[in-house]
């Protein structure tokens, strides 16, 4: 398992970004060798099913199920920070569960690209509700990178970005 320096957040961030870049660069041979044949249904729905299962686990408060869908070396990027799977489990997962349980989030514009054992899914989101007495009305985007190993899709990286909506805007 990778260990990241705790004393230097900038170095830790640089190391995590380097890992994400390496994963994407390592996928280039796969991307170049894939045929142009249309993907079968499993190729399209398998990765997206894993993404949906992750969000459902959050909404149901099932931390164990959510973590099962994250690869051991997963990286979660959000709000200008990066966390390993273990850091996410210990620091931010509980907050994401509380948010998912309290706030109605709709997903739209879902798209999946699939090349061999690599897939990436994107979506836009709208979150509306309240959490801890704070009104939530935000729009966001999500990028999830997945790999297939032993017949199972696992999330290798998640990048979430959102902003609060101005009054009257969705």
Short mmCIF file of C-alpha atoms in Angstrom, two decimals:
data_model
loop_
_atom_site.label_atom_id
_atom_site.label_comp_id
_atom_site.label_asym_id
_atom_site.label_seq_id
_atom_site.Cartn_x
_atom_site.Cartn_y
_atom_site.Cartn_z
CA UNK A 1 0.00 0.00 0.00
CA UNK A 2 1.21 3.49 -0.78
CA UNK A 3 2.06 5.88 2.03
CA UNK A 4 1.82 9.59 1.45
CA UNK A 5 3.79 12.20 3.39
CA UNK A 6 1.61 13.68 6.12
CA UNK A 7 3.88 16.64 6.86
CA UNK A 8 3.93 18.21 3.42
CA UNK A 9 0.45 18.50 1.84
CA UNK A 10 1.87 19.95 -1.39
CA UNK A 11 4.22 16.97 -1.85
CA UNK A 12 1.38 14.56 -1.03
CA UNK A 13 -0.89 16.26 -3.57
CA UNK A 14 1.87 16.14 -6.22
CA UNK A 15 2.42 12.42 -5.58
CA UNK A 16 -1.29 11.61 -5.88
CA UNK A 17 -1.66 13.62 -9.09
CA UNK A 18 1.40 11.79 -10.47
CA UNK A 19 -0.26 8.46 -9.73
CA UNK A 20 -3.46 9.50 -11.52
CA UNK A 21 -1.42 10.68 -14.51
CA UNK A 22 0.50 7.38 -14.55
CA UNK A 23 -2.77 5.42 -14.57
CA UNK A 24 -4.01 7.42 -17.53
CA UNK A 25 -0.69 7.17 -19.40
CA UNK A 26 -0.54 3.42 -18.74
CA UNK A 27 -3.92 3.08 -20.43
CA UNK A 28 -2.69 4.53 -23.76
CA UNK A 29 -1.61 1.15 -25.23
CA UNK A 30 -5.05 -0.23 -24.39
CA UNK A 31 -6.74 2.78 -25.95
CA UNK A 32 -4.71 2.41 -29.14
CA UNK A 33 -5.32 -1.32 -29.51
CA UNK A 34 -9.10 -1.38 -29.16
CA UNK A 35 -11.20 -2.16 -32.20
CA UNK A 36 -13.89 0.20 -33.41
CA UNK A 37 -16.61 -2.36 -32.77
CA UNK A 38 -19.63 -1.09 -30.90
CA UNK A 39 -19.47 -1.92 -27.20
CA UNK A 40 -21.78 -4.63 -25.96
CA UNK A 41 -24.32 -3.89 -23.23
CA UNK A 42 -22.07 -5.11 -20.40
CA UNK A 43 -19.27 -2.85 -21.55
CA UNK A 44 -21.55 0.17 -21.25
CA UNK A 45 -23.61 -0.78 -18.21
CA UNK A 46 -20.95 -2.60 -16.16
CA UNK A 47 -18.89 0.49 -15.31
CA UNK A 48 -22.00 2.64 -14.90
CA UNK A 49 -23.56 0.00 -12.64
CA UNK A 50 -20.51 0.23 -10.39
CA UNK A 51 -20.83 4.03 -10.26
CA UNK A 52 -24.55 3.77 -9.45
CA UNK A 53 -23.87 1.12 -6.80
CA UNK A 54 -21.29 3.42 -5.18
CA UNK A 55 -23.79 6.30 -5.00
CA UNK A 56 -26.53 3.97 -3.73
CA UNK A 57 -24.21 2.71 -0.98
CA UNK A 58 -23.59 6.31 0.10
CA UNK A 59 -27.32 7.11 0.07
CA UNK A 60 -28.08 4.02 2.17
CA UNK A 61 -25.28 4.75 4.64
CA UNK A 62 -23.41 1.57 3.71
CA UNK A 63 -19.76 2.57 4.07
CA UNK A 64 -18.54 -1.02 3.66
CA UNK A 65 -20.32 -1.42 0.31
CA UNK A 66 -19.00 1.95 -0.89
CA UNK A 67 -15.42 1.04 0.04
CA UNK A 68 -15.75 -2.36 -1.64
CA UNK A 69 -16.33 -0.55 -4.94
CA UNK A 70 -13.15 1.51 -4.53
CA UNK A 71 -9.88 -0.09 -5.63
CA UNK A 72 -7.17 -0.29 -2.97
CA UNK A 73 -5.21 2.47 -4.74
CA UNK A 74 -8.21 4.70 -5.50
CA UNK A 75 -7.77 8.45 -5.38
CA UNK A 76 -10.62 10.84 -4.56
CA UNK A 77 -10.25 14.43 -5.77
CA UNK A 78 -12.63 17.04 -4.41
CA UNK A 79 -12.60 20.67 -3.31
CA UNK A 80 -8.96 21.14 -4.24
CA UNK A 81 -7.70 18.18 -2.24
CA UNK A 82 -6.75 14.57 -2.94
CA UNK A 83 -7.28 11.57 -0.69
CA UNK A 84 -6.25 7.95 -0.86
CA UNK A 85 -8.92 5.31 -0.29
CA UNK A 86 -7.86 4.91 3.35
CA UNK A 87 -7.81 8.66 3.95
CA UNK A 88 -11.23 8.96 2.35
CA UNK A 89 -12.57 6.15 4.56
CA UNK A 90 -11.28 7.86 7.68
CA UNK A 91 -11.88 11.49 6.85
CA UNK A 92 -14.54 12.21 4.25
CA UNK A 93 -16.66 9.12 3.65
CA UNK A 94 -18.89 9.84 6.65
CA UNK A 95 -19.54 13.36 5.39
CA UNK A 96 -20.42 12.05 1.93
CA UNK A 97 -22.84 9.54 3.47
CA UNK A 98 -24.51 12.26 5.56
CA UNK A 99 -24.79 14.46 2.47
CA UNK A 100 -26.18 11.66 0.27
CA UNK A 101 -28.76 10.73 2.91
CA UNK A 102 -29.92 14.31 3.54
CA UNK A 103 -29.78 15.96 0.12
CA UNK A 104 -31.64 14.97 -3.05
CA UNK A 105 -29.14 14.66 -5.89
CA UNK A 106 -30.18 14.12 -9.48
CA UNK A 107 -27.73 12.86 -12.08
CA UNK A 108 -27.94 13.80 -15.75
CA UNK A 109 -25.89 13.64 -18.94
CA UNK A 110 -24.29 10.35 -17.92
CA UNK A 111 -21.76 9.09 -20.44
CA UNK A 112 -19.45 6.10 -20.36
CA UNK A 113 -16.42 5.44 -22.50
CA UNK A 114 -14.98 1.96 -22.42
CA UNK A 115 -11.66 0.72 -23.78
CA UNK A 116 -10.67 -2.82 -22.82
CA UNK A 117 -10.48 -3.06 -19.03
CA UNK A 118 -10.56 0.71 -18.62
CA UNK A 119 -13.66 2.90 -18.46
CA UNK A 120 -14.47 6.44 -17.49
CA UNK A 121 -17.88 7.81 -16.67
CA UNK A 122 -19.01 11.41 -16.51
CA UNK A 123 -22.18 13.01 -15.23
CA UNK A 124 -23.61 16.33 -14.18
CA UNK A 125 -25.40 16.63 -10.87
CA UNK A 126 -27.85 18.90 -9.13
CA UNK A 127 -28.11 18.73 -5.35
CA UNK A 128 -31.02 20.33 -3.53
CA UNK A 129 -32.03 20.13 0.12
CA UNK A 130 -30.60 20.99 3.50
CA UNK A 131 -27.85 19.57 5.66
CA UNK A 132 -27.23 20.59 9.26
CA UNK A 133 -29.50 23.60 8.85
CA UNK A 134 -27.73 24.80 5.68
CA UNK A 135 -29.64 25.13 2.42
CA UNK A 136 -28.00 23.19 -0.40
CA UNK A 137 -28.55 24.15 -4.04
CA UNK A 138 -25.55 23.22 -6.16
CA UNK A 139 -24.57 22.02 -9.60
CA UNK A 140 -21.64 19.71 -10.14
CA UNK A 141 -19.73 17.41 -12.44
CA UNK A 142 -18.25 14.01 -11.79
CA UNK A 143 -15.54 11.98 -13.47
CA UNK A 144 -15.03 8.36 -12.39
CA UNK A 145 -12.20 6.20 -13.75
CA UNK A 146 -12.72 2.44 -13.42
CA UNK A 147 -10.78 -0.69 -14.24
CA UNK A 148 -12.00 -4.25 -14.61
CA UNK A 149 -10.09 -6.93 -12.73
CA UNK A 150 -11.22 -10.53 -12.20
CA UNK A 151 -14.53 -9.67 -13.89
CA UNK A 152 -15.37 -6.82 -11.50
CA UNK A 153 -15.35 -3.09 -12.14
CA UNK A 154 -13.64 -1.05 -9.42
CA UNK A 155 -13.33 2.70 -9.08
CA UNK A 156 -9.72 3.87 -9.38
CA UNK A 157 -10.31 7.62 -9.27
CA UNK A 158 -13.17 10.01 -8.63
CA UNK A 159 -13.11 13.73 -9.32
CA UNK A 160 -16.00 15.82 -8.07
CA UNK A 161 -16.41 19.53 -8.69
CA UNK A 162 -19.41 21.66 -7.75
CA UNK A 163 -20.54 25.18 -7.13
CA UNK A 164 -23.46 26.77 -5.32
CA UNK A 165 -26.23 27.96 -7.59
CA UNK A 166 -27.21 31.59 -7.58
CA UNK A 167 -30.74 32.26 -6.40
CA UNK A 168 -33.26 31.07 -8.99
CA UNK A 169 -30.67 29.25 -11.11
CA UNK A 170 -30.38 25.46 -11.54
#
